[in-house]
Coordinates of C-alpha atoms in Angstrom, one line a residue:
X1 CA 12.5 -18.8 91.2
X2 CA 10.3 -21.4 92.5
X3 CA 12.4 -21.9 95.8
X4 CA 15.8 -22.7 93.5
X5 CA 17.7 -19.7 95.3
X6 CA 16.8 -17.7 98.0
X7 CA 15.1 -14.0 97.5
X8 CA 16.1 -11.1 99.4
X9 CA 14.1 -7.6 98.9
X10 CA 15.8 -4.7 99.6
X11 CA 14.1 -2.0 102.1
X12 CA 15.7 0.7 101.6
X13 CA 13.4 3.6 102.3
X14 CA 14.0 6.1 104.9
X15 CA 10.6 6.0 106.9
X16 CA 10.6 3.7 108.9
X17 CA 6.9 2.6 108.8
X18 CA 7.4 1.9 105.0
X19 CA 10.1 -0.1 105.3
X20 CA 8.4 -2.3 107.6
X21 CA 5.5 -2.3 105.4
X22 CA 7.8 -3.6 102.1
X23 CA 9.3 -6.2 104.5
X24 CA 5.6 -7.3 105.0
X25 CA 5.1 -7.3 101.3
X26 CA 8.2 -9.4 100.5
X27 CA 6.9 -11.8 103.2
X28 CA 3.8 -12.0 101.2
X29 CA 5.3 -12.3 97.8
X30 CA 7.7 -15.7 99.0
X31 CA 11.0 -13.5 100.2
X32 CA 13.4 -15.3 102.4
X33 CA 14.6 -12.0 104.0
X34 CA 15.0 -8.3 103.9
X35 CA 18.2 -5.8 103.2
X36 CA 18.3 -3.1 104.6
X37 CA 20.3 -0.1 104.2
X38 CA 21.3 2.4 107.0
X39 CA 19.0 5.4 107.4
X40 CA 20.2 7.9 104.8
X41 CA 18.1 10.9 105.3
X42 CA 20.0 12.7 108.3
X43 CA 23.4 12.0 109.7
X44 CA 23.4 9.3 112.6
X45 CA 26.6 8.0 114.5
X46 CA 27.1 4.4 115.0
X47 CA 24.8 4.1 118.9
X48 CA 22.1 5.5 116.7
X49 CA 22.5 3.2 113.7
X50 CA 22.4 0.1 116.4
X51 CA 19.4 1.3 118.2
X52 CA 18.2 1.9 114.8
X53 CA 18.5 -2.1 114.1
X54 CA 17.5 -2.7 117.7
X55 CA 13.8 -1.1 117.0
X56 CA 13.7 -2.0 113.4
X57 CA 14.4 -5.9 113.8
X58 CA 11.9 -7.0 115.9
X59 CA 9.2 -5.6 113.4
X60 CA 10.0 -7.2 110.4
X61 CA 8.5 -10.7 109.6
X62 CA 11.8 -11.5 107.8
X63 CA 15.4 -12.3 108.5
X64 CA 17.3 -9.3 108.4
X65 CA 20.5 -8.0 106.0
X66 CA 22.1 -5.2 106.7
X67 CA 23.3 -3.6 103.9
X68 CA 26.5 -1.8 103.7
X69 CA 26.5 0.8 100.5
X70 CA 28.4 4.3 102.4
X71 CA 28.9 5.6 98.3
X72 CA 24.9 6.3 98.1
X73 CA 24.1 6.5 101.5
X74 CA 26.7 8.3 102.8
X75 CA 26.6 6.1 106.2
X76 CA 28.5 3.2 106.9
X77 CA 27.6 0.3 109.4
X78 CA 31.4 0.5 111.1
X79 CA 33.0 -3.3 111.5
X80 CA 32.2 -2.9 115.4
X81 CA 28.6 -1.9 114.4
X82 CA 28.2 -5.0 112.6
X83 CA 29.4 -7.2 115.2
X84 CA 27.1 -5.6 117.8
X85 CA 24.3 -6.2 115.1
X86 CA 24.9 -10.0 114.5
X87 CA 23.9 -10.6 118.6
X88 CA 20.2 -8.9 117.6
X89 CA 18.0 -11.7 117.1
X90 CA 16.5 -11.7 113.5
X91 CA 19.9 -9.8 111.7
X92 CA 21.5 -12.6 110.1
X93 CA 24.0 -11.1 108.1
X94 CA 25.4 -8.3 105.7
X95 CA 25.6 -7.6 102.0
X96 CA 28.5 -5.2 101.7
X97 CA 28.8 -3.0 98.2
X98 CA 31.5 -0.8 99.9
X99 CA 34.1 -2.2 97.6
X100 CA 36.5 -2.1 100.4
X101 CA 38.1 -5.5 100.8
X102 CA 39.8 -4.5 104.1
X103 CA 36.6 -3.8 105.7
X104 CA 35.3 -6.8 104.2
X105 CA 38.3 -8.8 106.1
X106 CA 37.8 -7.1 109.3
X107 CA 34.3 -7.9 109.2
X108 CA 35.3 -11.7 108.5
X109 CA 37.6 -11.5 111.6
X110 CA 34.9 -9.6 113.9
X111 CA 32.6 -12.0 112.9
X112 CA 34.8 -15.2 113.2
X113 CA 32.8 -16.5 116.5
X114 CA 29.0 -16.5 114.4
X115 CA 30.0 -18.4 111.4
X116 CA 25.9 -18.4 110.4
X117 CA 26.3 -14.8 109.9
X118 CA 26.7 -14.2 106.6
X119 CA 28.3 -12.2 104.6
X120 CA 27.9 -11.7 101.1
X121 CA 29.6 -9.3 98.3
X122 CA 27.9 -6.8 96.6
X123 CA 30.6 -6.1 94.0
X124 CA 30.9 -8.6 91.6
X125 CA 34.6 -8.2 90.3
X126 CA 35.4 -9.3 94.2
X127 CA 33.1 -11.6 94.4
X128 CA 35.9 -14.4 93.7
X129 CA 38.4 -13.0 95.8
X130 CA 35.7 -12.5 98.8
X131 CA 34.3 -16.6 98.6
X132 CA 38.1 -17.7 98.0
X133 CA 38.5 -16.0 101.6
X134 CA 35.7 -17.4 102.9
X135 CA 32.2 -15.2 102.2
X136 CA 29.2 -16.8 102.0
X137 CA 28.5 -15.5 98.3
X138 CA 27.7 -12.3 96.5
X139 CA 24.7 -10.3 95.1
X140 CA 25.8 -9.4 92.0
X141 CA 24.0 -7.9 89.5
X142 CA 25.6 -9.3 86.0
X143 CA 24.4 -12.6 87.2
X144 CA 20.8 -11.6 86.3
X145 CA 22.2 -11.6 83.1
X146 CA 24.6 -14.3 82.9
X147 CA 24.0 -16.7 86.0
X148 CA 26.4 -19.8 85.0
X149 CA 29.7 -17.5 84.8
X150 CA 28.5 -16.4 88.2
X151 CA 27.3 -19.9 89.7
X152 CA 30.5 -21.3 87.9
X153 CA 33.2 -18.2 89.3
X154 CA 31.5 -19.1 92.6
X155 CA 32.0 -22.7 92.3
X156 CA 35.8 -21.9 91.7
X157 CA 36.6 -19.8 93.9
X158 CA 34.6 -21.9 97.0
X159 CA 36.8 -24.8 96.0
X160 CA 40.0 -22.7 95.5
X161 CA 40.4 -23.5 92.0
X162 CA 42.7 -20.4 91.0
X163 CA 43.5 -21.2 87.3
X164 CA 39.1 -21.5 86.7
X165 CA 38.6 -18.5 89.5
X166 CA 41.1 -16.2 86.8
X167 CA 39.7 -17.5 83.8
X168 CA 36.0 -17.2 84.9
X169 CA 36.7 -13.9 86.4
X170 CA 38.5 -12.5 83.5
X171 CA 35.3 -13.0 81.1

């Protein structure tokens, strides 16, 4: 992408060596940060998932997401997880495919006091509704495929542009 958009490589493996080693290969391939999901392997509680972060972060030559997908991992960063998360130095934000827009808003509450944290949707059919309430953007996968009905749903819904936001969102 030649520096048009940033990159973010997902680190999702459950060793936590190797995912520290892939955050040191993104660095080395151009990324701009890292996502990473929650631990997946065994069950942890939410002061484990924190101390987790608290380790992980200062190890990773990148920015850090966390990434919020409970249907695959079966673990969830909780809202107040998140908000302990964004005062470690090097987590910069969340990409959220939970599909849950009342987590989402909670989060956008918590999170209110470190508007540089950003969050972004996974889901794309609520990527317009998440930007029209004030997300940073999405990840969505269709927009591999199709990037201007993404770029331009985005557009819409940053500038509150409801009649284009339906329409673009529709197709």
């Amino acid at each position: 992408v030649q520096g048009r958009v940033p990159v973010l490589v997902g680190i999702t493996d459950t060793c936590f060596t190797e995912s520290v080693n892939m955050a040191c290969k993104a660095k080395e391939a151009g990324a701009q940060a890292v996502v990473l999901a929650p631990p997946y392997y065994f069950p942890a509680g939410q002061p484990e998932l924190l101390e987790y972060l608290e380790h992980m972060t200062p190890e990773l030559p990148l920015p850090l997401f966390l990434y919020n997908m409970p249907r695959y991992t079966k673990a969830i960063f909780e809202p107040q997880t998140v908000r302990a998360a964004a005062d470690i130095s090097g987590i910069v934000g969340l990409k959220d495919s939970s599909g849950n827009m009342t987590y989402f808003h909670q989060l956008q509450s918590l999170l209110s006091d470190h508007p540089n944290f950003c969050l972004l949707m996974g889901p794309e059919e609520l990527l317009a509704e998440a930007v029209l309430m004030g997300a940073h953007g999405g990840v969505c996968g269709g927009a591999n495929l199709v990037p201007k009905l993404y770029v331009d749903l985005y557009n819409a819904a940053g500038s509150k542009d409801i009649p284009a936001m339906e329409a673009l969102h529709n197709k």
